[in-house]
mmCIF file of C-alpha atoms in Angstrom:
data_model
loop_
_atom_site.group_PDB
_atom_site.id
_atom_site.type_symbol
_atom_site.label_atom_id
_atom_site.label_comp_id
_atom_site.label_asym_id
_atom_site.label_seq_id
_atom_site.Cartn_x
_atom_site.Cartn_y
_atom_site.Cartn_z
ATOM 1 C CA UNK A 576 -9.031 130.014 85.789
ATOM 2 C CA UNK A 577 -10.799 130.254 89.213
ATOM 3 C CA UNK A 578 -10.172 127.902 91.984
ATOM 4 C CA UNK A 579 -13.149 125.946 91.657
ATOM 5 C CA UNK A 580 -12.288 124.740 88.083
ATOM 6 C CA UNK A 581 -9.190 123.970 89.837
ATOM 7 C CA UNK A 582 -10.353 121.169 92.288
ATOM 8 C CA UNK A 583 -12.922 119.641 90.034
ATOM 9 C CA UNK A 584 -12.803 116.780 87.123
ATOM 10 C CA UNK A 585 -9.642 114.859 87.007
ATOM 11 C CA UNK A 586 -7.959 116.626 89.478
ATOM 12 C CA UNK A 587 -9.637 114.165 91.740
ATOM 13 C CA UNK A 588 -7.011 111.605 91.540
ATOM 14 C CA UNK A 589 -4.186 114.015 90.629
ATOM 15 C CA UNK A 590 -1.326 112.154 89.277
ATOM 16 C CA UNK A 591 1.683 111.700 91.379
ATOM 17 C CA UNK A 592 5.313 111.651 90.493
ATOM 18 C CA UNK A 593 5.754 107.616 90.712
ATOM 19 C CA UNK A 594 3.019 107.678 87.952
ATOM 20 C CA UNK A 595 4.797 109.372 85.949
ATOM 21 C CA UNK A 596 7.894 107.521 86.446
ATOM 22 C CA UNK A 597 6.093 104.099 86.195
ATOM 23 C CA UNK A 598 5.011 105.341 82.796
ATOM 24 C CA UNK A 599 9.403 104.721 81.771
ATOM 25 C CA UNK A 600 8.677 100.942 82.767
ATOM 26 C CA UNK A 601 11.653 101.267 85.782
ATOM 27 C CA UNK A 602 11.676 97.550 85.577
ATOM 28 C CA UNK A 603 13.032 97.247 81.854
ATOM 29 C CA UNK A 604 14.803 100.498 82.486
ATOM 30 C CA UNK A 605 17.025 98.319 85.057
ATOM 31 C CA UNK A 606 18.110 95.648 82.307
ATOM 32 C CA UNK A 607 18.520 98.414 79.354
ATOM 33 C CA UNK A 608 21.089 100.691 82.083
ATOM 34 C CA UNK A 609 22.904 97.154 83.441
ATOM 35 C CA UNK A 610 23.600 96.067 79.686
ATOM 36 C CA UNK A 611 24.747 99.641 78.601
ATOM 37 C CA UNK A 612 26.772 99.435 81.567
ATOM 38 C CA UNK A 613 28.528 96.312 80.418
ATOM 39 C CA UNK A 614 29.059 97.662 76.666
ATOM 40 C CA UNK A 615 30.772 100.477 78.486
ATOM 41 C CA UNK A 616 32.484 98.447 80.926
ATOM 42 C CA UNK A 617 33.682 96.036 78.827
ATOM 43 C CA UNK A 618 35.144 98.317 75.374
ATOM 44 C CA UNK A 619 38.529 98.624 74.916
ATOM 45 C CA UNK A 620 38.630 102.148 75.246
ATOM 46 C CA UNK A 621 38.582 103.741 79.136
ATOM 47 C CA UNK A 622 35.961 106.634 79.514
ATOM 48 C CA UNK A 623 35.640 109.292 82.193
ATOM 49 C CA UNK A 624 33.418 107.852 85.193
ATOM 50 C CA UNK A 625 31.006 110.971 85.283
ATOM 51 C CA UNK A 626 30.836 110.687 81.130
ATOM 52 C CA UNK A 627 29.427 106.988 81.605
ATOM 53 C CA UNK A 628 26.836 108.177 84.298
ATOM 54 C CA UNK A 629 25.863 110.541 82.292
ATOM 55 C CA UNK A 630 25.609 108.036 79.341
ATOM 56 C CA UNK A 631 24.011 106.018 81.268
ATOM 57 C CA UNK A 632 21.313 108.692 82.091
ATOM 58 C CA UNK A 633 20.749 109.657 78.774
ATOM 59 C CA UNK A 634 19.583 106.281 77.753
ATOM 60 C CA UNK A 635 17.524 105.119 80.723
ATOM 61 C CA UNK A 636 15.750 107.942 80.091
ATOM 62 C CA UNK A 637 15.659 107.173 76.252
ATOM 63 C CA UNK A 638 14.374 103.680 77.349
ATOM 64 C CA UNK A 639 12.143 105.232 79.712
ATOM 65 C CA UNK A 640 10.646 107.662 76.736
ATOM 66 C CA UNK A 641 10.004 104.709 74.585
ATOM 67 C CA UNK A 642 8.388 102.910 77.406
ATOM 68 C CA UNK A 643 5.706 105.822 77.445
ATOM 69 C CA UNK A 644 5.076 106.049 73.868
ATOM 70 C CA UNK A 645 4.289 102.517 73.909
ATOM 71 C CA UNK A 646 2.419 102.811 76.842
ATOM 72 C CA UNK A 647 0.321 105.480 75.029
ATOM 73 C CA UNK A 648 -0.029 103.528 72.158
ATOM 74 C CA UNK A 649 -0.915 100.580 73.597
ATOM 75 C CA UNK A 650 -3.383 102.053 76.367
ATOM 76 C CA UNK A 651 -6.568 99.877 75.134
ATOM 77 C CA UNK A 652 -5.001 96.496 74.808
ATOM 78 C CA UNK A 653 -2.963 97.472 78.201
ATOM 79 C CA UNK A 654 -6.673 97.713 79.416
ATOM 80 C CA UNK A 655 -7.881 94.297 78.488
ATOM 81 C CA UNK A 656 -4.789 92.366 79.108
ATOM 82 C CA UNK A 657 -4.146 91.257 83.092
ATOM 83 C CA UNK A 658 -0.517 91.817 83.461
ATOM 84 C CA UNK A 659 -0.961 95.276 81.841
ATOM 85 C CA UNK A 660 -4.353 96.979 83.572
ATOM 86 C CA UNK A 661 -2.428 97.986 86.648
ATOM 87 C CA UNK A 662 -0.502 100.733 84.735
ATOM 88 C CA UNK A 663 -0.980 104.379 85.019
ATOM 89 C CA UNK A 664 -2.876 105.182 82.200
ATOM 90 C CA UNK A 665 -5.641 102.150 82.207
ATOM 91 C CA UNK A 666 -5.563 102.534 86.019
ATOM 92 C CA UNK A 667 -6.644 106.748 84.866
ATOM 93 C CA UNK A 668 -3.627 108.053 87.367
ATOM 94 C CA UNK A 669 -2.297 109.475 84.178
ATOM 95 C CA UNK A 670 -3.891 110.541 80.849
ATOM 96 C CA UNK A 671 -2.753 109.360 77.496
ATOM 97 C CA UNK A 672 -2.124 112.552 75.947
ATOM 98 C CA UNK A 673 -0.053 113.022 79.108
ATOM 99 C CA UNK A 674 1.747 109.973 78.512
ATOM 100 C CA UNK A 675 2.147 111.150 74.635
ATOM 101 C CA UNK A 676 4.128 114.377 75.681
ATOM 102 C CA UNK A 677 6.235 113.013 78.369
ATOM 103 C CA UNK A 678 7.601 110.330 75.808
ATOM 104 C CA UNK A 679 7.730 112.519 73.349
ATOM 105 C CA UNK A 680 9.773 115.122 75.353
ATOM 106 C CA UNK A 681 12.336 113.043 76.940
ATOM 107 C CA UNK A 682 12.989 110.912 73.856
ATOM 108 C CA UNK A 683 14.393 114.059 72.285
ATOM 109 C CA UNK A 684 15.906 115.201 75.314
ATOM 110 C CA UNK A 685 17.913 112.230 76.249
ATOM 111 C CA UNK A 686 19.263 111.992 72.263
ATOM 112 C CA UNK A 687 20.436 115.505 72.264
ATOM 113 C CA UNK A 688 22.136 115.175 75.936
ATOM 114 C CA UNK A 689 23.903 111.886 74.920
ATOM 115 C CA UNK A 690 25.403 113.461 71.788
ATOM 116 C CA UNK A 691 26.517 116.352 73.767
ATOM 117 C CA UNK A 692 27.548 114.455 76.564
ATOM 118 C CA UNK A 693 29.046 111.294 74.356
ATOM 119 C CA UNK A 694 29.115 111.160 70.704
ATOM 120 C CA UNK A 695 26.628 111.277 67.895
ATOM 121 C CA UNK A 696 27.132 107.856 67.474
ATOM 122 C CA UNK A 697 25.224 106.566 70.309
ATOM 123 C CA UNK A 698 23.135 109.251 70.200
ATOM 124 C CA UNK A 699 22.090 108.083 66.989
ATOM 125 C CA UNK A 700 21.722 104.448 67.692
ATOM 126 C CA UNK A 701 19.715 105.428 70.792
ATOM 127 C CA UNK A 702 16.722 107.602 68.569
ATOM 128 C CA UNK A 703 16.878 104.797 66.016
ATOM 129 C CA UNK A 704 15.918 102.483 69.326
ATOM 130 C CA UNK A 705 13.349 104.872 70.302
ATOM 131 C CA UNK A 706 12.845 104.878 67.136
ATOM 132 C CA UNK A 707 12.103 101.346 66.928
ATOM 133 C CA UNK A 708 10.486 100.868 69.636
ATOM 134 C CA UNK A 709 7.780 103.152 69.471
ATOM 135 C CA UNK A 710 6.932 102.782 66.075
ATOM 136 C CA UNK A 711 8.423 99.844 63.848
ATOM 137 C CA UNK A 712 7.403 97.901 67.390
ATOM 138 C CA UNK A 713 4.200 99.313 69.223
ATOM 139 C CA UNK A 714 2.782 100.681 66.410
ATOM 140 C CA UNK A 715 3.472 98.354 63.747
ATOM 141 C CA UNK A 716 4.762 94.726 64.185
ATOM 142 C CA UNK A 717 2.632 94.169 67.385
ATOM 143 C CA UNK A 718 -0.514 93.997 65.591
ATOM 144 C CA UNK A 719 0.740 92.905 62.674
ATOM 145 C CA UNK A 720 2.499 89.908 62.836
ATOM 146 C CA UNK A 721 3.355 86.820 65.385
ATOM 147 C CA UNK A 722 7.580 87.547 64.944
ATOM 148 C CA UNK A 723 6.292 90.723 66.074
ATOM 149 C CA UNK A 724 8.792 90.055 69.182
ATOM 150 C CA UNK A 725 11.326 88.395 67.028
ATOM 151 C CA UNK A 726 11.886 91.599 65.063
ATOM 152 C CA UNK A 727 10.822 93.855 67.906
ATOM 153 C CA UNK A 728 13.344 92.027 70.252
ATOM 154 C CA UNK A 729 15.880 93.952 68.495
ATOM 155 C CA UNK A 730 15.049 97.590 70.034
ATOM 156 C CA UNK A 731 15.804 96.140 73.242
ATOM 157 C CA UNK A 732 19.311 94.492 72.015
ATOM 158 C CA UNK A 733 20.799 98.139 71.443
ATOM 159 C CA UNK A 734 21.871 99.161 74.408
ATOM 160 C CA UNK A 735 24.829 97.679 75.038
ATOM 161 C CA UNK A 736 25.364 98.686 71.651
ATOM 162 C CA UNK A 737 25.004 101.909 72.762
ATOM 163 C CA UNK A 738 26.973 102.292 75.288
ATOM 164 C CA UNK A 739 29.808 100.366 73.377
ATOM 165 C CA UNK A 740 29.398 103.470 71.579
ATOM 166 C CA UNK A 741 29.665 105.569 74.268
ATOM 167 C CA UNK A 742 32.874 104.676 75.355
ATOM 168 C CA UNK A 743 34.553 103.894 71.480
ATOM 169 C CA UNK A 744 32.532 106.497 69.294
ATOM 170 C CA UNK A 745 32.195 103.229 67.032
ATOM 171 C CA UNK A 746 30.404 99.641 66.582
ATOM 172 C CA UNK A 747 32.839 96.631 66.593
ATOM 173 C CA UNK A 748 32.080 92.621 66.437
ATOM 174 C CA UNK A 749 32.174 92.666 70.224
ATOM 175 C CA UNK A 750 29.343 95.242 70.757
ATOM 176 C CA UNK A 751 27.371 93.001 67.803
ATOM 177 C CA UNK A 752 27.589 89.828 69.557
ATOM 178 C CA UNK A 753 26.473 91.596 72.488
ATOM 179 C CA UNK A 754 23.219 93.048 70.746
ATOM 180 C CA UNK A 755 22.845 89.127 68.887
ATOM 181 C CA UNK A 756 22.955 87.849 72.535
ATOM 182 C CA UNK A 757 19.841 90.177 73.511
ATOM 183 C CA UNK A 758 18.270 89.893 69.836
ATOM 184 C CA UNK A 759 18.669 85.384 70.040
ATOM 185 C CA UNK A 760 17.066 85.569 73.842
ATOM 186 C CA UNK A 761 13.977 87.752 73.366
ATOM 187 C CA UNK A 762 12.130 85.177 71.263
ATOM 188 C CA UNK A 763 11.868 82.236 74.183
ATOM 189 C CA UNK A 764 11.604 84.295 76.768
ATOM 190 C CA UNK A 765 8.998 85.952 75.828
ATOM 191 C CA UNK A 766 6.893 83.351 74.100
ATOM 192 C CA UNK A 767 7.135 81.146 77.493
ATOM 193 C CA UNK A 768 5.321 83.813 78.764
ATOM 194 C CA UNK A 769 3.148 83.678 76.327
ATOM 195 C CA UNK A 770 2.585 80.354 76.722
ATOM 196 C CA UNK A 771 1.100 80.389 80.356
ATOM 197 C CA UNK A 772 -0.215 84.310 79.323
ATOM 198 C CA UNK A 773 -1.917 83.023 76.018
ATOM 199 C CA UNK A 774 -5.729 83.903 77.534
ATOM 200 C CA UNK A 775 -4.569 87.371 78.067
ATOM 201 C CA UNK A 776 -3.458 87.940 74.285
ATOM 202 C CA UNK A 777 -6.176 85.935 72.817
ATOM 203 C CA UNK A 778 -8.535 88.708 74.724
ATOM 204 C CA UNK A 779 -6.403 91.374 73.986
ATOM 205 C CA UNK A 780 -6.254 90.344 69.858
ATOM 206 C CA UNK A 781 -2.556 89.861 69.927
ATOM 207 C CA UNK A 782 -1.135 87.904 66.987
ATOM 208 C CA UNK A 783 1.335 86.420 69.678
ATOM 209 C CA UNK A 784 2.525 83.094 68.266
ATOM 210 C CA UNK A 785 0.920 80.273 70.474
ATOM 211 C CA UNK A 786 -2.657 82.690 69.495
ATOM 212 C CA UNK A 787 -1.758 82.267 65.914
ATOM 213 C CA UNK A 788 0.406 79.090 65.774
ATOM 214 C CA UNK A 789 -0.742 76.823 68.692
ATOM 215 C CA UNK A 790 1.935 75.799 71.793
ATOM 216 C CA UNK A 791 4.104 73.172 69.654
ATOM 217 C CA UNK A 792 5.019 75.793 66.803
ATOM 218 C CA UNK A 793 5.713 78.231 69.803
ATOM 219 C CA UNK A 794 7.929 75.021 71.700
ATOM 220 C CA UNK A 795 9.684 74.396 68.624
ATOM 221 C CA UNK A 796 10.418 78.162 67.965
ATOM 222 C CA UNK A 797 11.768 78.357 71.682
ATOM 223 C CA UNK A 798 13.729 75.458 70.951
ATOM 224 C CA UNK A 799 15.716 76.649 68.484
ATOM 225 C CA UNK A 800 16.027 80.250 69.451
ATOM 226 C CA UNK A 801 17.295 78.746 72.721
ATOM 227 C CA UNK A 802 19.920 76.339 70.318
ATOM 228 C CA UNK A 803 20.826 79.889 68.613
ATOM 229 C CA UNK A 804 21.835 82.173 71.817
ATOM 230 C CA UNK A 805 23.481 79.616 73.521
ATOM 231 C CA UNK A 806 26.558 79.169 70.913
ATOM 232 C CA UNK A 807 26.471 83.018 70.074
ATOM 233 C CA UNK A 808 27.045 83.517 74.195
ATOM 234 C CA UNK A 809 29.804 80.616 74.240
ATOM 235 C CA UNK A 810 31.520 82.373 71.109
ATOM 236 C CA UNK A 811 31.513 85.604 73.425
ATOM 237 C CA UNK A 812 34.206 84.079 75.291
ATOM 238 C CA UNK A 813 36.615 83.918 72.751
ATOM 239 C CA UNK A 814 36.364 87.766 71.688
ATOM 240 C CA UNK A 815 38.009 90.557 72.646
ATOM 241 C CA UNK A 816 35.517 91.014 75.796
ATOM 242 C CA UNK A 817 35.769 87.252 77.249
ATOM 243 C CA UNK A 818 37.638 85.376 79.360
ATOM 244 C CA UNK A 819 38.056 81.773 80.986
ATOM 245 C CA UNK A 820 35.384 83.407 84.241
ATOM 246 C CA UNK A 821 33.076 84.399 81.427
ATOM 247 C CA UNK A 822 33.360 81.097 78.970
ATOM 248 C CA UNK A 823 32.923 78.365 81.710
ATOM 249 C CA UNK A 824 29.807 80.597 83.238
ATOM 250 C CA UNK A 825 28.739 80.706 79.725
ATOM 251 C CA UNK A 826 28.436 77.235 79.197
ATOM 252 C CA UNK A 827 27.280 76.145 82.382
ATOM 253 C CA UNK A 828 24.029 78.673 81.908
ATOM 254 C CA UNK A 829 24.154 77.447 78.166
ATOM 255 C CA UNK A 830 23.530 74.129 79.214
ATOM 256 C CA UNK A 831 20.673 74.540 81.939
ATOM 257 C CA UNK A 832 19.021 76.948 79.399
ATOM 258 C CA UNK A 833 18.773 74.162 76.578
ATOM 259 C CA UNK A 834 17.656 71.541 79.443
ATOM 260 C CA UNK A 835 15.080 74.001 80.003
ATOM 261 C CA UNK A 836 13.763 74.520 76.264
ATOM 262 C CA UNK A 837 14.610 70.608 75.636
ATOM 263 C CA UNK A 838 12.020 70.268 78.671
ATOM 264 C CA UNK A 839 9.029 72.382 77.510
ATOM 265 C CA UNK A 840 9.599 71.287 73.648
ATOM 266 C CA UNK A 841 8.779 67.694 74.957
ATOM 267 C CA UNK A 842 5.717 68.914 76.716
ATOM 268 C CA UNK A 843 2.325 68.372 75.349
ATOM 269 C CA UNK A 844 -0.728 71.472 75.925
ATOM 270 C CA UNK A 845 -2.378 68.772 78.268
ATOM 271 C CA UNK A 846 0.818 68.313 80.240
ATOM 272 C CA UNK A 847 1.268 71.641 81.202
ATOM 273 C CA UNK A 848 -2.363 72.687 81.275
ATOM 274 C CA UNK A 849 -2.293 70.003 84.119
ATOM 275 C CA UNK A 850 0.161 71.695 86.346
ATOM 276 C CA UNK A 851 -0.723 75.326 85.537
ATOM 277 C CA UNK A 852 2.630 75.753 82.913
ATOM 278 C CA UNK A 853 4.676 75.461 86.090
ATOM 279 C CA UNK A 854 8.051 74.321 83.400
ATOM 280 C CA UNK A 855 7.118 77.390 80.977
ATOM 281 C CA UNK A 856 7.072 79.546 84.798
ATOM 282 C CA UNK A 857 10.024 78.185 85.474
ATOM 283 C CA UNK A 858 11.941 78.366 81.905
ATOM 284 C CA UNK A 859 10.617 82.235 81.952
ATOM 285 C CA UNK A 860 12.223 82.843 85.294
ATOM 286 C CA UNK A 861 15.606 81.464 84.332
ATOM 287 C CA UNK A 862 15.557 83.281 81.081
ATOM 288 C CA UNK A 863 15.986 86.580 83.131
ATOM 289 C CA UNK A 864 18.546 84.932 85.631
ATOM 290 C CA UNK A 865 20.810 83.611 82.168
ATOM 291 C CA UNK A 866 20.533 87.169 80.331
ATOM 292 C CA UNK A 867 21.337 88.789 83.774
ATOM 293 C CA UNK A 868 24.662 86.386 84.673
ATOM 294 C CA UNK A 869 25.735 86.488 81.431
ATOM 295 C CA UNK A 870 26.038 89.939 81.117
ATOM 296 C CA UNK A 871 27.273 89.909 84.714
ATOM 297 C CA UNK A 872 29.810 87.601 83.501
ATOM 298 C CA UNK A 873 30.923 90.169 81.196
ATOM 299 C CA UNK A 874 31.371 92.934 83.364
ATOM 300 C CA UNK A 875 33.098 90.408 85.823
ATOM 301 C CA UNK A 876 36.044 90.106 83.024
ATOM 302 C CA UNK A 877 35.962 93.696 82.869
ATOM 303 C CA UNK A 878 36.555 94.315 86.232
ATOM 304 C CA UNK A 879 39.129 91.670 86.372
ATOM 305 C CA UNK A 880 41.296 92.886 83.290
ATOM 306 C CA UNK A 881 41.228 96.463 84.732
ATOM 307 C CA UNK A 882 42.367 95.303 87.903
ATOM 308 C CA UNK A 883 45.546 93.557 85.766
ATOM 309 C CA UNK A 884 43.995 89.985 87.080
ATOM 310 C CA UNK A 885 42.936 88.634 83.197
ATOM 311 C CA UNK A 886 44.919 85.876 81.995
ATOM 312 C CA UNK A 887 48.150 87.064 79.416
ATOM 313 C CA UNK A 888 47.235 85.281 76.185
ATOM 314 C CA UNK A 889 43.677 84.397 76.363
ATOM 315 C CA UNK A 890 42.919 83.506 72.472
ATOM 316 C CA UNK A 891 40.622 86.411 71.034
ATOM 317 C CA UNK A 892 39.579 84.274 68.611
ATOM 318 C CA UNK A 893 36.715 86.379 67.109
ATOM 319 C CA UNK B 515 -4.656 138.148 102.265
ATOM 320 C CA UNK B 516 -3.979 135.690 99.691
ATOM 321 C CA UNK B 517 -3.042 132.116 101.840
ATOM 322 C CA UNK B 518 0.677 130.894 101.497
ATOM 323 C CA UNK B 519 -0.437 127.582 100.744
ATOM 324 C CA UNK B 520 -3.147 126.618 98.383
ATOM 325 C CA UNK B 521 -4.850 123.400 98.357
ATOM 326 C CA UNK B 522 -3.467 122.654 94.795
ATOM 327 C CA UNK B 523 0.003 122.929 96.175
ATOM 328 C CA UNK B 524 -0.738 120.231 99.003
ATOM 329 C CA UNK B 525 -2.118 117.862 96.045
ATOM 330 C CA UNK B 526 0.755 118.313 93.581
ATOM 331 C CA UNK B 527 3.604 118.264 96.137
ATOM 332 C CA UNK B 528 4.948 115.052 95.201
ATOM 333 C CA UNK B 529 5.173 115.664 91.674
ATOM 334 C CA UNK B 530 6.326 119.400 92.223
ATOM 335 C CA UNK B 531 9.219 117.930 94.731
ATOM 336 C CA UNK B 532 9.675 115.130 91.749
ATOM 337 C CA UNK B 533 10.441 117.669 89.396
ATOM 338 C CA UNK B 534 12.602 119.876 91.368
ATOM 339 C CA UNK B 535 14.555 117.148 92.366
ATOM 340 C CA UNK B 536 14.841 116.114 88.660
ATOM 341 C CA UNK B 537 15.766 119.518 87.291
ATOM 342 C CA UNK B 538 18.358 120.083 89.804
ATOM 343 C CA UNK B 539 20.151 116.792 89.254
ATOM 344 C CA UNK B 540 20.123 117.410 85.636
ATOM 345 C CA UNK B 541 21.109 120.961 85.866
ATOM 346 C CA UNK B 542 24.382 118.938 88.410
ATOM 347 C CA UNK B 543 25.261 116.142 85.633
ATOM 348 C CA UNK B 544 25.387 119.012 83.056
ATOM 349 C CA UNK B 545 27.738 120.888 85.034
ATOM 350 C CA UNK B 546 30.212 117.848 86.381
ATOM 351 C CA UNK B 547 30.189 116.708 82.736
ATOM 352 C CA UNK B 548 30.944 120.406 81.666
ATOM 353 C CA UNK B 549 33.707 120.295 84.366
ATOM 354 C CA UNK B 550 35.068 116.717 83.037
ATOM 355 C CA UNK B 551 35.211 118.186 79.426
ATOM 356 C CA UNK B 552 36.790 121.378 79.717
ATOM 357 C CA UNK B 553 39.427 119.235 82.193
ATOM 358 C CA UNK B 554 39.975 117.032 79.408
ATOM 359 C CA UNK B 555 40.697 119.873 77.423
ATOM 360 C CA UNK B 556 37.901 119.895 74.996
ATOM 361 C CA UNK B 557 37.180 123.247 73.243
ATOM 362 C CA UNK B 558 34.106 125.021 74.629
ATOM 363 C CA UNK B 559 31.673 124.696 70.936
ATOM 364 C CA UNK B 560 29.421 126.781 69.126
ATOM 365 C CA UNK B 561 31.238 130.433 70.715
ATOM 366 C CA UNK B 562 33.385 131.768 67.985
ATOM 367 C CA UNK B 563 35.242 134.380 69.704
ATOM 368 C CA UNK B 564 37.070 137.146 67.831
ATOM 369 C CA UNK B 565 40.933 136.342 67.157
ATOM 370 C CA UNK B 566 42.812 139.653 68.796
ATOM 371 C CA UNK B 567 44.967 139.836 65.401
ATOM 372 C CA UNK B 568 42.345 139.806 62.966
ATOM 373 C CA UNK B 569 40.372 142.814 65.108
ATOM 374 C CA UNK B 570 43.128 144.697 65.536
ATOM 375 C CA UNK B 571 43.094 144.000 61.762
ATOM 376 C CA UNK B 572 40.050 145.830 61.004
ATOM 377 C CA UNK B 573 40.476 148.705 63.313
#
């Protein structure tokens, strides 16, 4: 190859390493590591610090992979819809096909290094989230279907499955709950977005369910999703992983989350049309503040049981 | 002469630093967790070595 062919064509706007590592969506990567942190922290079973790091690795990375298959998948609706045009491939910093090996590569890496590093356990619940994600997900349910989050939600409930797995080598009622927490929440969290996002998935030909089922299917849908999670966290308290700290957190943020899906279910389309969807803004923001605390509330009992400061006799009802 | 720096090197530095950077962690978390295991007394898998008795054996 001479130089010339070197310097011309795409090499123009060479891709940098940030575009490739905004291609692992870093910003889900943070909640996927921070909940397989928890399942780790919070299993019965104590594992080597440098093990869980590694762990830990091996499925941000997994996450990341996933997050570029989609991303390759998905690169001409990511192209139409606002929120999405900004990322390396539509922007051209990185080529698809680019995208397509990356993903490809790393999802088996991290799987093999987590076996060898953990158990084939999580190794195997990690490719079947990868799994998941990339195809039952991106490929399939996306298009297909308007519970295409409701089912979907479930790739990103895994991980503190996984690294309950991590630390055990097994799956218990604890790690379940867990994963039901993440499964219950997806659905209003991401259809408020929807909700004040609908123009972008009407352009983009997403079945989302206010495009296919108009706002008060989608309010009703958040209202009882919201009526689901909220009792499944609570019940968290009362297993082997909770505590008083946890419990009363648990239904403090129960309670503002159900004011908050009580609010937009009594909303009408003119309502919030009139103040640009500023309760759906709102609900959406909160939804990432209750996931976060509650898991946060988790690890909190963790630290304070291996510090000997847990209450003797807490019931572990579940 | 060929130049110690080509312009292709200036361009990709990032992602060649990126990389480097990348590799060598990985190449550190294999060998603290390698460290941990064998610690932990884990057998070292997939090296079958010879018992002494059984060569001696076939000798």
């Amino acid at each position: 190859m001479s130089n010339a062919s070197l310097t011309t064509g795409a090499e123009a706007h060479e891709a940098q390493f940030g575009d490739y590592f905004e291609l692992l969506k870093p910003r889900v990567m943070r909640l996927v590591v921070f909940t397989a942190l928890v399942g780790i922290a919070t299993a019965p079973v104590s594992v080597h610090p440098v093990i869980a790091f590694a762990g830990l690795v091996c499925i941000a990375v997994g996450a990341g992979a996933a997050g570029a298959l989609n991303m390759w998948w998905d690169q001409d609706i990511d192209a139409v819809m606002r929120r999405t045009t900004g990322r390396p491939i539509p922007s051209g910093r990185v080529a698809g096909d680019e995208a397509l090996a990356i993903g490809v590569t790393l999802s088996v890496f991290a799987v093999v290094m987590l076996a060898l590093f953990a158990n084939f356990l999580s190794a195997a619940i990690l490719a079947f989230t990868i799994f998941f994600y990339a195809v039952i997900y991106s490929m399939w349910l996306k298009r297909a279907t308007p519970q295409n989050i409701v089912i979907g939600g479930a790739a990103g409930s895994f991980p503190p499955m996984i690294g309950w797995a991590v630390a055990t080598g097994g799956i218990s009622v604890e790690s379940v709950m867990m994963f039901l927490v993440i499964f219950l929440w997806t659905p209003p969290h991401f259809w408020a977005l929807a909700l004040f996002r609908n123009d972008d998935y009407v352009e983009a030909g997403l079945p989302m369910l206010p495009v296919t089922s108009g706002e008060r299917v989608t309010r009703n849908q958040i209202l009882a999703y919201t009526m689901l999670v909220v009792p499944v966290s609570i019940a968290l308290g009362v297993s082997g992983v909770g505590g008083p700290l946890y419990l009363a957190g648990a239904v403090v943020l129960g309670l503002v989350f159900l004011h908050g899906a009580w609010r937009l279910w009594r909303r009408e389309e003119a309502a919030a049309a009139a103040d640009s969807y500023r309760a759906e803004k709102q609900f959406f923001a909160f939804s990432i503040v209750y996931l976060t605390l509650i898991f946060g509330l988790l690890l909190a009992e963790a630290i304070l049981a291996a510090f000997g400061l847990a209450p003797a006799g807490w019931p572990k009802l579940i | 002469m060929r130049p110690v720096t080509h312009e292709l090197h200036v361009r990709r530095r990032s992602r060649n630093l990126g990389l480097g950077i990348s590799l060598g962690a990985f190449v550190l978390l294999v060998f603290m967790v390698t460290i941990v295991k064998l610690d932990a007394g884990h057998a070292i898998r997939g090296v079958q070595l010879q018992e002494p008795a059984a060569a001696v054996a076939e000798d």
